[in-house]
Amino acid sequence: MTAARECTCMPPFELEWKHDPMELRTIGLLGGMSFEGSSVYYRLINEAVRTRLGSLHSAQILLYSVDFQKIVDLQKAGRWEEAGDHLAAIARRLESAGADCIMIGAVTMHLVAPAVQQAIGIPFLHIVDETARRLLDAGCRKPLLLATRYTMEHGFYQARMQTHGISVMVPDDAGRTLTHNIIFDELCAGKVLDASRAALISLVEAAKASGADSVIFGCTEICMILETDKLPLPGFDSTAIHVDVAVDFALGTPA
């Protein structure tokens, strides 16, 4: 009879997270809305950290990517409170996992930002506030907003900007429909079409004629099709601005 062999397997181990105060702060990114937009966030954050620190440095990010279709269904049904509860629960999980701040990688879902902010005990980086500061620094106070129909029509974006003394313009109904469809039917699906780019630039030209002094890329995916320095008005990419603030936070540099 063969003798039993002694087990030499290592016992299961538990990972104990010990935060090194010299490390970068960890960014909690609530993403997946869409994953095309979240990939922009991930790339820009890491590129910025590498540029600032050099070598092979990259960011510490905790990314929770939701199933976007579930969020879209809640949006279409107007079930914003339920969507807010869902994102708030995820934000708490990111905080428990070690995130030092929370950011939502989607402008539209800042409609439920109050629910997320109230659910956590760490800083929440609000994209509208940060974009407003950048506009004011440039002396712009009457921007055109290009975004989803929810962001352009619900009123939360305009109200938040108004607290900073900024009056937001939006396209007419046809322009809002056009922009919304370009975002959801094309950009969120990874499609970037020249005809759609031209159509958006026409909206900017019309806004300029009506008194707009700038244009806000008010949806994460807009930067996939437009460039801030190739427009009839000064452009402000809110995603890039949001990223700058997050990297400042991660590096401990003043905003």
PDB file of C-alpha atoms in Angstrom:
ATOM      1  CA  MET A   1       0.000   0.000   0.000  1.00  0.00           C
ATOM      2  CA  THR A   2       1.438   3.314  -1.007  1.00  0.00           C
ATOM      3  CA  ALA A   3       1.968   5.771   1.821  1.00  0.00           C
ATOM      4  CA  ALA A   4      -0.059   8.914   1.664  1.00  0.00           C
ATOM      5  CA  ARG A   5       1.947  11.856   0.392  1.00  0.00           C
ATOM      6  CA  GLU A   6       2.265  14.821   2.689  1.00  0.00           C
ATOM      7  CA  CYS A   7       0.358  17.806   1.418  1.00  0.00           C
ATOM      8  CA  THR A   8       2.689  20.666   0.654  1.00  0.00           C
ATOM      9  CA  CYS A   9       0.017  23.036  -0.635  1.00  0.00           C
ATOM     10  CA  MET A  10       0.162  26.580   0.703  1.00  0.00           C
ATOM     11  CA  PRO A  11      -2.902  27.574   2.714  1.00  0.00           C
ATOM     12  CA  PRO A  12      -5.245  30.128   1.184  1.00  0.00           C
ATOM     13  CA  PHE A  13      -4.048  33.667   1.785  1.00  0.00           C
ATOM     14  CA  GLU A  14      -5.914  36.874   2.392  1.00  0.00           C
ATOM     15  CA  LEU A  15      -4.854  40.040   0.647  1.00  0.00           C
ATOM     16  CA  GLU A  16      -4.420  42.847   3.140  1.00  0.00           C
ATOM     17  CA  TRP A  17      -4.399  46.256   1.488  1.00  0.00           C
ATOM     18  CA  LYS A  18      -1.983  48.648   3.178  1.00  0.00           C
ATOM     19  CA  HIS A  19      -2.077  52.147   1.763  1.00  0.00           C
ATOM     20  CA  ASP A  20       1.327  53.718   1.246  1.00  0.00           C
ATOM     21  CA  PRO A  21       1.000  57.490   1.794  1.00  0.00           C
ATOM     22  CA  MET A  22       3.682  58.001  -0.874  1.00  0.00           C
ATOM     23  CA  GLU A  23       1.560  56.259  -3.514  1.00  0.00           C
ATOM     24  CA  LEU A  24      -0.855  57.934  -5.862  1.00  0.00           C
ATOM     25  CA  ARG A  25      -4.364  58.301  -4.583  1.00  0.00           C
ATOM     26  CA  THR A  26      -6.754  55.792  -6.115  1.00  0.00           C
ATOM     27  CA  ILE A  27      -9.404  57.090  -8.509  1.00  0.00           C
ATOM     28  CA  GLY A  28     -12.784  55.369  -8.330  1.00  0.00           C
ATOM     29  CA  LEU A  29     -14.295  55.546 -11.820  1.00  0.00           C
ATOM     30  CA  LEU A  30     -17.936  54.674 -12.286  1.00  0.00           C
ATOM     31  CA  GLY A  31     -17.971  53.776 -15.965  1.00  0.00           C
ATOM     32  CA  GLY A  32     -19.439  51.741 -18.773  1.00  0.00           C
ATOM     33  CA  MET A  33     -21.847  54.480 -19.911  1.00  0.00           C
ATOM     34  CA  SER A  34     -20.712  53.862 -22.653  1.00  0.00           C
ATOM     35  CA  PHE A  35     -17.619  51.654 -22.589  1.00  0.00           C
ATOM     36  CA  GLU A  36     -16.358  53.696 -25.566  1.00  0.00           C
ATOM     37  CA  GLY A  37     -16.429  56.770 -23.359  1.00  0.00           C
ATOM     38  CA  SER A  38     -14.899  54.957 -20.398  1.00  0.00           C
ATOM     39  CA  SER A  39     -11.995  53.830 -22.561  1.00  0.00           C
ATOM     40  CA  VAL A  40     -11.343  57.519 -23.274  1.00  0.00           C
ATOM     41  CA  TYR A  41     -11.258  58.225 -19.523  1.00  0.00           C
ATOM     42  CA  TYR A  42      -8.923  55.294 -18.849  1.00  0.00           C
ATOM     43  CA  ARG A  43      -6.518  56.272 -21.607  1.00  0.00           C
ATOM     44  CA  LEU A  44      -6.448  59.998 -20.801  1.00  0.00           C
ATOM     45  CA  ILE A  45      -5.961  59.482 -17.055  1.00  0.00           C
ATOM     46  CA  ASN A  46      -3.059  57.111 -17.576  1.00  0.00           C
ATOM     47  CA  GLU A  47      -1.467  59.265 -20.277  1.00  0.00           C
ATOM     48  CA  ALA A  48      -1.645  62.289 -17.996  1.00  0.00           C
ATOM     49  CA  VAL A  49      -0.011  60.461 -15.085  1.00  0.00           C
ATOM     50  CA  ARG A  50       2.747  59.157 -17.335  1.00  0.00           C
ATOM     51  CA  THR A  51       3.343  62.649 -18.752  1.00  0.00           C
ATOM     52  CA  ARG A  52       3.566  64.233 -15.319  1.00  0.00           C
ATOM     53  CA  LEU A  53       5.639  61.552 -13.603  1.00  0.00           C
ATOM     54  CA  GLY A  54       7.575  60.103 -16.522  1.00  0.00           C
ATOM     55  CA  SER A  55       9.003  56.610 -16.969  1.00  0.00           C
ATOM     56  CA  LEU A  56       6.328  53.913 -16.890  1.00  0.00           C
ATOM     57  CA  HIS A  57       4.118  55.508 -14.262  1.00  0.00           C
ATOM     58  CA  SER A  58       0.372  54.975 -14.594  1.00  0.00           C
ATOM     59  CA  ALA A  59      -2.695  55.745 -12.520  1.00  0.00           C
ATOM     60  CA  GLN A  60      -4.257  53.712  -9.735  1.00  0.00           C
ATOM     61  CA  ILE A  61      -7.842  53.273 -10.877  1.00  0.00           C
ATOM     62  CA  LEU A  62     -10.715  51.216  -9.581  1.00  0.00           C
ATOM     63  CA  LEU A  63     -13.122  50.968 -12.514  1.00  0.00           C
ATOM     64  CA  TYR A  64     -16.641  49.586 -12.170  1.00  0.00           C
ATOM     65  CA  SER A  65     -18.152  49.167 -15.619  1.00  0.00           C
ATOM     66  CA  VAL A  66     -21.930  48.796 -15.645  1.00  0.00           C
ATOM     67  CA  ASP A  67     -24.103  47.128 -18.278  1.00  0.00           C
ATOM     68  CA  PHE A  68     -25.016  50.260 -20.231  1.00  0.00           C
ATOM     69  CA  GLN A  69     -28.230  48.806 -21.668  1.00  0.00           C
ATOM     70  CA  LYS A  70     -29.698  48.556 -18.172  1.00  0.00           C
ATOM     71  CA  ILE A  71     -28.897  52.222 -17.585  1.00  0.00           C
ATOM     72  CA  VAL A  72     -30.342  53.222 -20.965  1.00  0.00           C
ATOM     73  CA  ASP A  73     -33.567  51.367 -20.153  1.00  0.00           C
ATOM     74  CA  LEU A  74     -33.865  53.311 -16.883  1.00  0.00           C
ATOM     75  CA  GLN A  75     -33.188  56.582 -18.717  1.00  0.00           C
ATOM     76  CA  LYS A  76     -35.852  55.925 -21.335  1.00  0.00           C
ATOM     77  CA  ALA A  77     -38.377  54.998 -18.629  1.00  0.00           C
ATOM     78  CA  GLY A  78     -37.586  58.126 -16.607  1.00  0.00           C
ATOM     79  CA  ARG A  79     -36.635  55.972 -13.613  1.00  0.00           C
ATOM     80  CA  TRP A  80     -33.874  58.305 -12.496  1.00  0.00           C
ATOM     81  CA  GLU A  81     -34.263  57.636  -8.787  1.00  0.00           C
ATOM     82  CA  GLU A  82     -33.698  53.926  -9.389  1.00  0.00           C
ATOM     83  CA  ALA A  83     -30.681  54.723 -11.549  1.00  0.00           C
ATOM     84  CA  GLY A  84     -29.322  56.952  -8.797  1.00  0.00           C
ATOM     85  CA  ASP A  85     -29.736  54.233  -6.186  1.00  0.00           C
ATOM     86  CA  HIS A  86     -27.931  51.786  -8.476  1.00  0.00           C
ATOM     87  CA  LEU A  87     -24.956  54.078  -9.043  1.00  0.00           C
ATOM     88  CA  ALA A  88     -24.845  55.075  -5.376  1.00  0.00           C
ATOM     89  CA  ALA A  89     -24.537  51.424  -4.363  1.00  0.00           C
ATOM     90  CA  ILE A  90     -21.682  50.959  -6.827  1.00  0.00           C
ATOM     91  CA  ALA A  91     -19.950  54.084  -5.543  1.00  0.00           C
ATOM     92  CA  ARG A  92     -20.074  52.676  -2.008  1.00  0.00           C
ATOM     93  CA  ARG A  93     -18.484  49.464  -3.272  1.00  0.00           C
ATOM     94  CA  LEU A  94     -15.695  51.439  -4.926  1.00  0.00           C
ATOM     95  CA  GLU A  95     -15.126  53.348  -1.695  1.00  0.00           C
ATOM     96  CA  SER A  96     -15.019  50.107   0.304  1.00  0.00           C
ATOM     97  CA  ALA A  97     -12.533  48.693  -2.211  1.00  0.00           C
ATOM     98  CA  GLY A  98     -10.110  51.540  -1.542  1.00  0.00           C
ATOM     99  CA  ALA A  99     -11.047  54.412  -3.852  1.00  0.00           C
ATOM    100  CA  ASP A 100      -9.995  57.836  -2.549  1.00  0.00           C
ATOM    101  CA  CYS A 101     -12.431  59.742  -4.762  1.00  0.00           C
ATOM    102  CA  ILE A 102     -15.379  58.977  -7.027  1.00  0.00           C
ATOM    103  CA  MET A 103     -16.059  60.248 -10.521  1.00  0.00           C
ATOM    104  CA  ILE A 104     -18.872  59.332 -12.908  1.00  0.00           C
ATOM    105  CA  GLY A 105     -17.529  58.805 -16.410  1.00  0.00           C
ATOM    106  CA  ALA A 106     -20.727  60.049 -18.062  1.00  0.00           C
ATOM    107  CA  VAL A 107     -22.165  63.558 -18.116  1.00  0.00           C
ATOM    108  CA  THR A 108     -25.804  62.496 -18.357  1.00  0.00           C
ATOM    109  CA  MET A 109     -25.597  60.405 -15.212  1.00  0.00           C
ATOM    110  CA  HIS A 110     -24.545  63.485 -13.250  1.00  0.00           C
ATOM    111  CA  LEU A 111     -28.306  64.006 -13.196  1.00  0.00           C
ATOM    112  CA  VAL A 112     -28.202  61.554 -10.267  1.00  0.00           C
ATOM    113  CA  ALA A 113     -24.933  62.880  -8.839  1.00  0.00           C
ATOM    114  CA  PRO A 114     -26.594  64.052  -5.583  1.00  0.00           C
ATOM    115  CA  ALA A 115     -27.575  60.450  -4.753  1.00  0.00           C
ATOM    116  CA  VAL A 116     -24.033  59.246  -5.412  1.00  0.00           C
ATOM    117  CA  GLN A 117     -22.435  62.094  -3.486  1.00  0.00           C
ATOM    118  CA  GLN A 118     -24.650  61.536  -0.454  1.00  0.00           C
ATOM    119  CA  ALA A 119     -23.819  57.822  -0.391  1.00  0.00           C
ATOM    120  CA  ILE A 120     -20.061  58.190   0.036  1.00  0.00           C
ATOM    121  CA  GLY A 121     -17.627  59.693   2.509  1.00  0.00           C
ATOM    122  CA  ILE A 122     -14.874  60.533   0.017  1.00  0.00           C
ATOM    123  CA  PRO A 123     -14.587  63.423  -2.457  1.00  0.00           C
ATOM    124  CA  PHE A 124     -16.865  63.408  -5.492  1.00  0.00           C
ATOM    125  CA  LEU A 125     -15.435  65.114  -8.572  1.00  0.00           C
ATOM    126  CA  HIS A 126     -18.349  66.831 -10.326  1.00  0.00           C
ATOM    127  CA  ILE A 127     -17.846  67.334 -14.051  1.00  0.00           C
ATOM    128  CA  VAL A 128     -20.154  70.360 -14.352  1.00  0.00           C
ATOM    129  CA  ASP A 129     -18.429  72.352 -11.611  1.00  0.00           C
ATOM    130  CA  GLU A 130     -14.996  71.683 -13.045  1.00  0.00           C
ATOM    131  CA  THR A 131     -16.096  72.614 -16.567  1.00  0.00           C
ATOM    132  CA  ALA A 132     -17.631  75.836 -15.251  1.00  0.00           C
ATOM    133  CA  ARG A 133     -14.361  76.846 -13.626  1.00  0.00           C
ATOM    134  CA  ARG A 134     -12.492  76.320 -16.881  1.00  0.00           C
ATOM    135  CA  LEU A 135     -15.044  78.386 -18.812  1.00  0.00           C
ATOM    136  CA  LEU A 136     -14.826  81.252 -16.327  1.00  0.00           C
ATOM    137  CA  ASP A 137     -11.030  81.195 -16.441  1.00  0.00           C
ATOM    138  CA  ALA A 138     -11.292  81.692 -20.218  1.00  0.00           C
ATOM    139  CA  GLY A 139     -13.859  84.480 -19.853  1.00  0.00           C
ATOM    140  CA  CYS A 140     -16.681  82.453 -21.445  1.00  0.00           C
ATOM    141  CA  ARG A 141     -20.179  82.751 -20.021  1.00  0.00           C
ATOM    142  CA  LYS A 142     -22.564  81.763 -22.824  1.00  0.00           C
ATOM    143  CA  PRO A 143     -21.612  78.303 -24.098  1.00  0.00           C
ATOM    144  CA  LEU A 144     -23.446  75.995 -26.462  1.00  0.00           C
ATOM    145  CA  LEU A 145     -23.977  72.581 -24.880  1.00  0.00           C
ATOM    146  CA  LEU A 146     -23.694  69.506 -27.104  1.00  0.00           C
ATOM    147  CA  ALA A 147     -24.893  66.479 -25.172  1.00  0.00           C
ATOM    148  CA  THR A 148     -27.576  63.823 -24.916  1.00  0.00           C
ATOM    149  CA  ARG A 149     -31.177  64.939 -24.993  1.00  0.00           C
ATOM    150  CA  TYR A 150     -31.425  64.133 -21.270  1.00  0.00           C
ATOM    151  CA  THR A 151     -28.565  66.489 -20.435  1.00  0.00           C
ATOM    152  CA  MET A 152     -29.765  69.246 -22.752  1.00  0.00           C
ATOM    153  CA  GLU A 153     -33.426  69.110 -21.733  1.00  0.00           C
ATOM    154  CA  HIS A 154     -33.682  67.930 -18.133  1.00  0.00           C
ATOM    155  CA  GLY A 155     -32.388  71.230 -16.702  1.00  0.00           C
ATOM    156  CA  PHE A 156     -29.896  69.908 -14.136  1.00  0.00           C
ATOM    157  CA  TYR A 157     -26.894  70.946 -16.249  1.00  0.00           C
ATOM    158  CA  GLN A 158     -28.150  74.480 -16.897  1.00  0.00           C
ATOM    159  CA  ALA A 159     -29.117  74.938 -13.242  1.00  0.00           C
ATOM    160  CA  ARG A 160     -25.696  73.848 -12.014  1.00  0.00           C
ATOM    161  CA  MET A 161     -23.932  76.111 -14.512  1.00  0.00           C
ATOM    162  CA  GLN A 162     -26.174  79.012 -13.528  1.00  0.00           C
ATOM    163  CA  THR A 163     -24.829  78.836  -9.966  1.00  0.00           C
ATOM    164  CA  HIS A 164     -21.466  79.762 -11.497  1.00  0.00           C
ATOM    165  CA  GLY A 165     -22.952  82.654 -13.475  1.00  0.00           C
ATOM    166  CA  ILE A 166     -22.931  80.791 -16.794  1.00  0.00           C
ATOM    167  CA  SER A 167     -25.943  80.762 -19.159  1.00  0.00           C
ATOM    168  CA  VAL A 168     -26.038  77.600 -21.237  1.00  0.00           C
ATOM    169  CA  MET A 169     -27.460  77.504 -24.765  1.00  0.00           C
ATOM    170  CA  VAL A 170     -28.703  74.332 -26.467  1.00  0.00           C
ATOM    171  CA  PRO A 171     -29.563  73.612 -30.113  1.00  0.00           C
ATOM    172  CA  ASP A 172     -33.146  73.790 -31.320  1.00  0.00           C
ATOM    173  CA  ASP A 173     -35.321  70.678 -31.156  1.00  0.00           C
ATOM    174  CA  ALA A 174     -34.045  69.288 -34.453  1.00  0.00           C
ATOM    175  CA  GLY A 175     -30.463  69.953 -33.371  1.00  0.00           C
ATOM    176  CA  ARG A 176     -31.007  68.249 -30.029  1.00  0.00           C
ATOM    177  CA  THR A 177     -32.463  65.201 -31.747  1.00  0.00           C
ATOM    178  CA  LEU A 178     -29.569  65.105 -34.197  1.00  0.00           C
ATOM    179  CA  THR A 179     -26.940  65.355 -31.458  1.00  0.00           C
ATOM    180  CA  HIS A 180     -28.645  62.754 -29.255  1.00  0.00           C
ATOM    181  CA  ASN A 181     -28.887  60.284 -32.139  1.00  0.00           C
ATOM    182  CA  ILE A 182     -25.266  60.781 -33.143  1.00  0.00           C
ATOM    183  CA  ILE A 183     -24.201  60.011 -29.579  1.00  0.00           C
ATOM    184  CA  PHE A 184     -26.333  56.912 -29.007  1.00  0.00           C
ATOM    185  CA  ASP A 185     -26.591  55.413 -32.489  1.00  0.00           C
ATOM    186  CA  GLU A 186     -23.055  56.146 -33.655  1.00  0.00           C
ATOM    187  CA  LEU A 187     -20.471  57.206 -31.072  1.00  0.00           C
ATOM    188  CA  CYS A 188     -21.578  54.802 -28.339  1.00  0.00           C
ATOM    189  CA  ALA A 189     -21.278  52.061 -30.966  1.00  0.00           C
ATOM    190  CA  GLY A 190     -17.782  53.202 -31.969  1.00  0.00           C
ATOM    191  CA  LYS A 191     -18.903  54.809 -35.259  1.00  0.00           C
ATOM    192  CA  VAL A 192     -17.373  58.169 -36.218  1.00  0.00           C
ATOM    193  CA  LEU A 193     -18.893  59.570 -39.418  1.00  0.00           C
ATOM    194  CA  ASP A 194     -17.705  62.619 -41.357  1.00  0.00           C
ATOM    195  CA  ALA A 195     -21.270  63.629 -42.195  1.00  0.00           C
ATOM    196  CA  SER A 196     -22.178  63.711 -38.509  1.00  0.00           C
ATOM    197  CA  ARG A 197     -19.091  65.781 -37.730  1.00  0.00           C
ATOM    198  CA  ALA A 198     -20.131  68.319 -40.343  1.00  0.00           C
ATOM    199  CA  ALA A 199     -23.668  68.413 -38.935  1.00  0.00           C
ATOM    200  CA  LEU A 200     -22.397  69.124 -35.416  1.00  0.00           C
ATOM    201  CA  ILE A 201     -20.105  71.874 -36.679  1.00  0.00           C
ATOM    202  CA  SER A 202     -23.127  73.456 -38.382  1.00  0.00           C
ATOM    203  CA  LEU A 203     -24.868  73.528 -34.995  1.00  0.00           C
ATOM    204  CA  VAL A 204     -21.864  75.349 -33.540  1.00  0.00           C
ATOM    205  CA  GLU A 205     -21.922  77.869 -36.395  1.00  0.00           C
ATOM    206  CA  ALA A 206     -25.635  78.535 -35.802  1.00  0.00           C
ATOM    207  CA  ALA A 207     -25.030  79.001 -32.070  1.00  0.00           C
ATOM    208  CA  LYS A 208     -22.220  81.457 -32.763  1.00  0.00           C
ATOM    209  CA  ALA A 209     -24.577  83.494 -34.933  1.00  0.00           C
ATOM    210  CA  SER A 210     -27.033  83.508 -32.011  1.00  0.00           C
ATOM    211  CA  GLY A 211     -24.484  84.830 -29.516  1.00  0.00           C
ATOM    212  CA  ALA A 212     -22.735  81.770 -28.088  1.00  0.00           C
ATOM    213  CA  ASP A 213     -19.137  82.451 -27.066  1.00  0.00           C
ATOM    214  CA  SER A 214     -17.963  78.837 -26.684  1.00  0.00           C
ATOM    215  CA  VAL A 215     -19.044  75.198 -26.977  1.00  0.00           C
ATOM    216  CA  ILE A 216     -19.043  72.473 -24.321  1.00  0.00           C
ATOM    217  CA  PHE A 217     -18.502  68.845 -25.249  1.00  0.00           C
ATOM    218  CA  GLY A 218     -21.182  67.816 -22.767  1.00  0.00           C
ATOM    219  CA  CYS A 219     -21.000  64.102 -23.419  1.00  0.00           C
ATOM    220  CA  THR A 220     -17.979  61.853 -22.969  1.00  0.00           C
ATOM    221  CA  GLU A 221     -18.135  60.575 -26.530  1.00  0.00           C
ATOM    222  CA  ILE A 222     -18.239  63.987 -28.260  1.00  0.00           C
ATOM    223  CA  CYS A 223     -14.440  64.152 -28.175  1.00  0.00           C
ATOM    224  CA  MET A 224     -14.416  61.135 -30.474  1.00  0.00           C
ATOM    225  CA  ILE A 225     -15.827  63.234 -33.325  1.00  0.00           C
ATOM    226  CA  LEU A 226     -14.939  66.886 -32.600  1.00  0.00           C
ATOM    227  CA  GLU A 227     -11.687  68.634 -31.695  1.00  0.00           C
ATOM    228  CA  THR A 228     -11.748  71.709 -29.472  1.00  0.00           C
ATOM    229  CA  ASP A 229      -9.371  73.727 -31.669  1.00  0.00           C
ATOM    230  CA  LYS A 230     -11.123  73.018 -34.976  1.00  0.00           C
ATOM    231  CA  LEU A 231     -14.453  74.711 -34.354  1.00  0.00           C
ATOM    232  CA  PRO A 232     -15.983  78.133 -35.062  1.00  0.00           C
ATOM    233  CA  LEU A 233     -15.988  78.759 -31.283  1.00  0.00           C
ATOM    234  CA  PRO A 234     -13.548  77.921 -28.456  1.00  0.00           C
ATOM    235  CA  GLY A 235     -14.226  74.342 -27.409  1.00  0.00           C
ATOM    236  CA  PHE A 236     -14.186  72.863 -23.915  1.00  0.00           C
ATOM    237  CA  ASP A 237     -13.924  69.097 -23.674  1.00  0.00           C
ATOM    238  CA  SER A 238     -15.530  68.295 -20.327  1.00  0.00           C
ATOM    239  CA  THR A 239     -14.052  64.788 -20.316  1.00  0.00           C
ATOM    240  CA  ALA A 240     -10.497  66.138 -20.611  1.00  0.00           C
ATOM    241  CA  ILE A 241     -11.256  68.728 -17.929  1.00  0.00           C
ATOM    242  CA  HIS A 242     -12.668  66.039 -15.626  1.00  0.00           C
ATOM    243  CA  VAL A 243      -9.546  63.947 -16.191  1.00  0.00           C
ATOM    244  CA  ASP A 244      -7.251  66.877 -15.340  1.00  0.00           C
ATOM    245  CA  VAL A 245      -9.001  67.343 -12.015  1.00  0.00           C
ATOM    246  CA  ALA A 246      -8.865  63.619 -11.229  1.00  0.00           C
ATOM    247  CA  VAL A 247      -5.138  63.467 -11.959  1.00  0.00           C
ATOM    248  CA  ASP A 248      -4.538  66.577  -9.840  1.00  0.00           C
ATOM    249  CA  PHE A 249      -6.331  64.790  -7.009  1.00  0.00           C
ATOM    250  CA  ALA A 250      -4.431  61.558  -7.520  1.00  0.00           C
ATOM    251  CA  LEU A 251      -1.083  63.381  -7.455  1.00  0.00           C
ATOM    252  CA  GLY A 252      -2.067  65.624  -4.573  1.00  0.00           C
ATOM    253  CA  THR A 253      -1.560  68.789  -6.604  1.00  0.00           C
ATOM    254  CA  PRO A 254      -3.816  71.830  -6.122  1.00  0.00           C
ATOM    255  CA  ALA A 255      -6.666  72.238  -8.586  1.00  0.00           C
TER     256      ALA A 255
END
